Amino acid sequence: DSGVTQTPKHLITATGQRVTLRCSPRSGDLSVYWYQQSLDQGLQFLIQYYNGEERAKGNILERFSAQQFPDLHSELNLSSLELGDSALYFCASSVAGTSLETQYFGPGTRLLVL
Amino acid sequence: AQTVTQSQPEMSVQEAETVTLSCTYDTSENNYYLFWYKQPPSRQMILVIRQEAYKQQNATENRFSVNFQKAAKSFSLKISDSQLGDTAMYFCAFMKHIASGSRLTFGEGTQLTVNP
């Protein structure tokens, strides 16, 4: 158990809908990261937050947005869902969000868009 | 941009034997970090080992060790005394050294099966 929690574990929804994925980092970690794992694109970095502020952005679609709240939990919002958004979405966390640290991954949220 | 390549989509090994997984990467950076993550059937991503590019000594964690060849941009993982629990997808990953912000760039993965 990495100490990173993600909810829900599974999510099934329809095209065009909007969903919110939630992540709580390890105790003491200030930075969270979101990754998407799909059959087509493999594991891709989406976005990083540090202490409530966006720090790095990867291949995140405009239909997707994220935020980190004062209690340090993070939410990834996916809207206008398409079939291709079906994937496993991971959250990871680290203490200060620098490359000197290891990122610890949560168990993931498996999203299925029908 | 950095790329990570794992040229072996699948590998298998007998229990108690040794296996080596290959990884190459492309970068113009001089300071960076390399990782091997393991993803068992539970789909959890578990850190196996980490290597700092500035360190010449290869990292070792119990039965897991790496062969880091900076000039060749190669980073292979050796698993000794393979166990059934080592069956998993293994991902090689790269992170460049920057003061703020960090992201992992992953390879395509190698599915390792340990046979009894």
Coordinates of C-alpha atoms in Angstrom, one line a residue:
Chain A
D1 CA 0.0 0.0 0.0
S2 CA 1.6 3.3 -1.2
G3 CA -0.5 5.5 1.0
V4 CA -2.1 7.2 -2.0
T5 CA -5.8 6.7 -2.2
Q6 CA -8.0 7.1 -5.2
T7 CA -11.8 7.0 -5.6
P8 CA -13.8 5.5 -7.1
K9 CA -12.0 2.3 -8.1
H10 CA -14.2 1.8 -11.1
L11 CA -16.4 4.1 -13.1
I12 CA -18.8 3.3 -16.0
T13 CA -20.4 6.1 -17.8
A14 CA -21.7 7.1 -21.2
T15 CA -20.3 9.2 -24.0
G16 CA -20.8 12.9 -23.5
Q17 CA -20.9 12.7 -19.7
R18 CA -18.7 14.3 -17.1
V19 CA -16.9 12.5 -14.2
T20 CA -14.7 13.5 -11.4
L21 CA -11.8 11.3 -10.1
R22 CA -10.5 12.0 -6.6
C23 CA -7.0 11.5 -5.2
S24 CA -5.6 11.9 -1.7
P25 CA -1.8 12.0 -1.5
R26 CA 0.4 10.3 1.1
S27 CA 0.5 12.1 4.4
G28 CA 3.1 14.9 4.2
D29 CA 3.2 14.9 0.4
L30 CA 2.5 18.3 -1.2
S31 CA 2.6 17.3 -4.9
V32 CA 0.2 15.2 -6.9
Y33 CA 0.5 13.9 -10.4
W34 CA -2.1 12.5 -12.8
Y35 CA -1.3 9.8 -15.4
Q36 CA -3.4 8.1 -17.9
Q37 CA -2.8 4.4 -19.0
S38 CA -4.6 3.4 -22.1
L39 CA -4.1 0.6 -24.6
D40 CA -3.5 3.1 -27.4
Q41 CA -1.2 5.5 -25.8
G42 CA 0.4 3.6 -22.9
L43 CA 1.2 5.5 -19.7
Q44 CA 1.1 9.3 -20.2
F45 CA 1.7 12.1 -17.8
L46 CA -1.3 14.5 -17.7
I47 CA -0.6 17.2 -15.0
Q48 CA 1.2 18.0 -11.8
Y49 CA 0.1 20.2 -8.9
Y50 CA 2.2 21.4 -6.0
N51 CA 0.6 22.9 -2.9
G52 CA -2.5 23.9 -4.8
E53 CA -0.8 25.3 -7.9
E54 CA -0.3 23.8 -11.3
R55 CA 3.4 23.0 -11.8
A56 CA 3.7 21.0 -15.0
K57 CA 1.4 20.0 -17.8
G58 CA 1.6 17.1 -20.2
N59 CA -0.7 15.7 -22.8
I60 CA -3.9 16.7 -21.1
L61 CA -6.9 17.4 -23.3
E62 CA -8.8 20.6 -23.1
R63 CA -11.9 18.6 -22.0
F64 CA -9.9 17.5 -18.9
S65 CA -9.1 19.7 -16.0
A66 CA -7.7 19.3 -12.5
Q67 CA -7.2 21.1 -9.3
Q68 CA -5.6 20.6 -5.9
F69 CA -7.5 21.8 -2.8
P70 CA -6.2 23.4 0.4
D71 CA -6.3 20.0 2.1
L72 CA -4.0 18.7 -0.7
H73 CA -6.4 16.3 -2.2
S74 CA -6.8 16.6 -6.0
E75 CA -9.6 16.0 -8.5
L76 CA -9.4 15.3 -12.1
N77 CA -12.5 16.3 -14.1
L78 CA -13.2 14.7 -17.4
S79 CA -16.0 16.1 -19.5
S80 CA -17.6 15.4 -22.9
L81 CA -16.4 11.9 -22.5
E82 CA -15.5 9.9 -25.6
L83 CA -15.0 6.2 -26.0
G84 CA -11.2 6.8 -26.3
D85 CA -11.1 8.2 -22.8
S86 CA -11.6 4.7 -21.4
A87 CA -8.4 4.1 -19.4
L88 CA -6.8 3.6 -16.1
Y89 CA -6.2 6.9 -14.4
F90 CA -3.4 7.0 -11.8
C91 CA -2.6 9.6 -9.2
A92 CA 0.8 9.7 -7.7
S93 CA 2.3 11.9 -5.0
S94 CA 5.7 13.1 -3.7
V95 CA 6.9 15.4 -1.0
A96 CA 7.9 18.5 -2.9
G97 CA 7.3 17.7 -6.5
T98 CA 10.9 17.8 -7.6
S99 CA 12.9 15.3 -9.7
L100 CA 14.9 14.4 -6.6
E101 CA 12.0 12.4 -5.3
T102 CA 10.2 9.2 -6.0
Q103 CA 6.6 9.3 -7.1
Y104 CA 4.3 6.9 -5.3
F105 CA 1.3 5.7 -7.2
G106 CA -2.3 5.1 -6.1
P107 CA -4.3 2.0 -7.1
G108 CA -5.9 3.9 -10.0
T109 CA -9.4 4.5 -11.2
R110 CA -10.6 2.4 -14.1
L111 CA -12.9 4.4 -16.3
L112 CA -15.1 2.8 -19.0
V113 CA -16.9 5.0 -21.4
L114 CA -19.7 3.2 -23.2
Chain B
A1 CA 11.5 15.5 -26.0
Q2 CA 12.6 12.4 -24.2
T3 CA 11.6 8.9 -25.4
V4 CA 11.9 5.5 -23.7
T5 CA 11.9 2.3 -25.7
Q6 CA 11.4 -1.2 -24.4
S7 CA 11.9 -3.6 -27.3
Q8 CA 10.8 -6.7 -25.6
P9 CA 6.9 -6.8 -25.4
E10 CA 7.0 -10.2 -23.6
M11 CA 9.5 -12.3 -21.8
S12 CA 9.3 -15.5 -19.7
V13 CA 11.7 -17.1 -17.3
Q14 CA 11.7 -20.2 -15.1
E15 CA 11.4 -19.8 -11.4
A16 CA 14.8 -19.3 -9.7
E17 CA 16.5 -18.3 -12.9
T18 CA 17.8 -14.8 -13.9
V19 CA 16.3 -12.6 -16.5
T20 CA 17.3 -9.2 -18.0
L21 CA 14.8 -6.7 -19.3
S22 CA 16.1 -4.1 -21.8
C23 CA 15.4 -0.3 -22.0
T24 CA 16.9 2.4 -24.1
Y25 CA 16.2 6.1 -24.0
D26 CA 16.9 9.2 -25.9
T27 CA 17.6 12.5 -24.3
S28 CA 19.9 15.5 -24.7
E29 CA 19.9 16.1 -20.9
N30 CA 22.9 15.3 -18.8
N31 CA 21.2 15.2 -15.4
Y32 CA 18.2 12.8 -15.1
Y33 CA 16.8 9.8 -13.3
L34 CA 15.8 6.4 -14.5
F35 CA 13.3 4.1 -12.9
W36 CA 11.8 0.6 -13.2
Y37 CA 8.2 0.3 -12.1
K38 CA 6.4 -3.0 -11.8
Q39 CA 2.7 -3.4 -12.5
P40 CA 1.3 -6.8 -11.3
P41 CA -2.2 -8.0 -12.3
S42 CA -3.6 -5.8 -9.5
R43 CA -2.6 -2.9 -11.8
Q44 CA -0.8 -1.1 -8.9
M45 CA 2.3 0.7 -10.0
I46 CA 5.2 -0.3 -7.7
L47 CA 8.7 1.3 -7.8
V48 CA 11.3 -1.4 -8.2
I49 CA 14.5 0.6 -8.5
R50 CA 15.9 4.1 -9.2
Q51 CA 19.1 5.3 -10.8
E52 CA 20.6 8.7 -10.8
A53 CA 22.4 9.5 -14.0
Y54 CA 25.3 11.2 -12.2
K55 CA 26.1 8.1 -10.3
Q56 CA 28.4 5.6 -12.0
Q57 CA 27.6 2.8 -9.6
N58 CA 24.6 0.7 -10.7
A59 CA 21.7 0.6 -8.3
T60 CA 20.7 -2.6 -6.5
E61 CA 17.7 -3.6 -4.5
N62 CA 17.8 -7.1 -3.2
R63 CA 17.3 -9.4 -6.2
F64 CA 16.9 -6.5 -8.6
S65 CA 19.9 -4.7 -10.2
V66 CA 20.4 -2.4 -13.1
N67 CA 23.1 -2.1 -15.8
F68 CA 23.2 1.6 -16.6
Q69 CA 25.3 2.6 -19.6
K70 CA 25.0 6.3 -19.9
A71 CA 27.0 6.7 -23.2
A72 CA 24.8 4.0 -24.8
K73 CA 21.7 5.4 -23.2
S74 CA 20.8 1.9 -22.0
F75 CA 19.2 0.9 -18.7
S76 CA 18.5 -2.8 -18.3
L77 CA 16.9 -4.5 -15.3
K78 CA 18.3 -7.8 -14.0
I79 CA 16.1 -10.0 -11.8
S80 CA 17.9 -12.7 -10.0
D81 CA 16.4 -15.8 -8.5
S82 CA 13.0 -15.1 -10.2
Q83 CA 9.9 -15.7 -8.1
L84 CA 6.3 -16.3 -9.2
G85 CA 5.4 -13.0 -7.6
D86 CA 7.7 -11.2 -10.1
T87 CA 5.1 -11.9 -12.8
A88 CA 4.1 -8.4 -13.9
M89 CA 4.4 -5.7 -16.6
Y90 CA 7.6 -3.9 -16.1
F91 CA 7.9 -0.2 -17.2
C92 CA 11.1 1.7 -17.7
A93 CA 10.7 5.4 -17.0
F94 CA 12.8 8.6 -17.4
M95 CA 12.6 11.9 -15.5
K96 CA 14.8 14.8 -16.2
H97 CA 16.4 16.9 -13.5
I98 CA 14.7 20.2 -13.0
A99 CA 14.3 22.4 -10.0
S100 CA 10.5 22.5 -10.1
G101 CA 8.0 20.3 -11.8
S102 CA 8.7 16.7 -12.6
R103 CA 7.1 14.1 -14.9
L104 CA 7.8 10.5 -15.7
T105 CA 8.1 9.4 -19.3
F106 CA 7.4 5.7 -19.6
G107 CA 8.3 3.0 -22.1
E108 CA 5.8 0.6 -23.6
G109 CA 6.3 -2.0 -21.0
T110 CA 7.6 -5.6 -21.0
Q111 CA 5.3 -8.4 -19.8
L112 CA 7.3 -10.8 -17.7
T113 CA 6.0 -14.2 -16.8
V114 CA 7.7 -16.4 -14.3
N115 CA 7.0 -20.1 -14.8
P116 CA 7.0 -22.7 -12.1

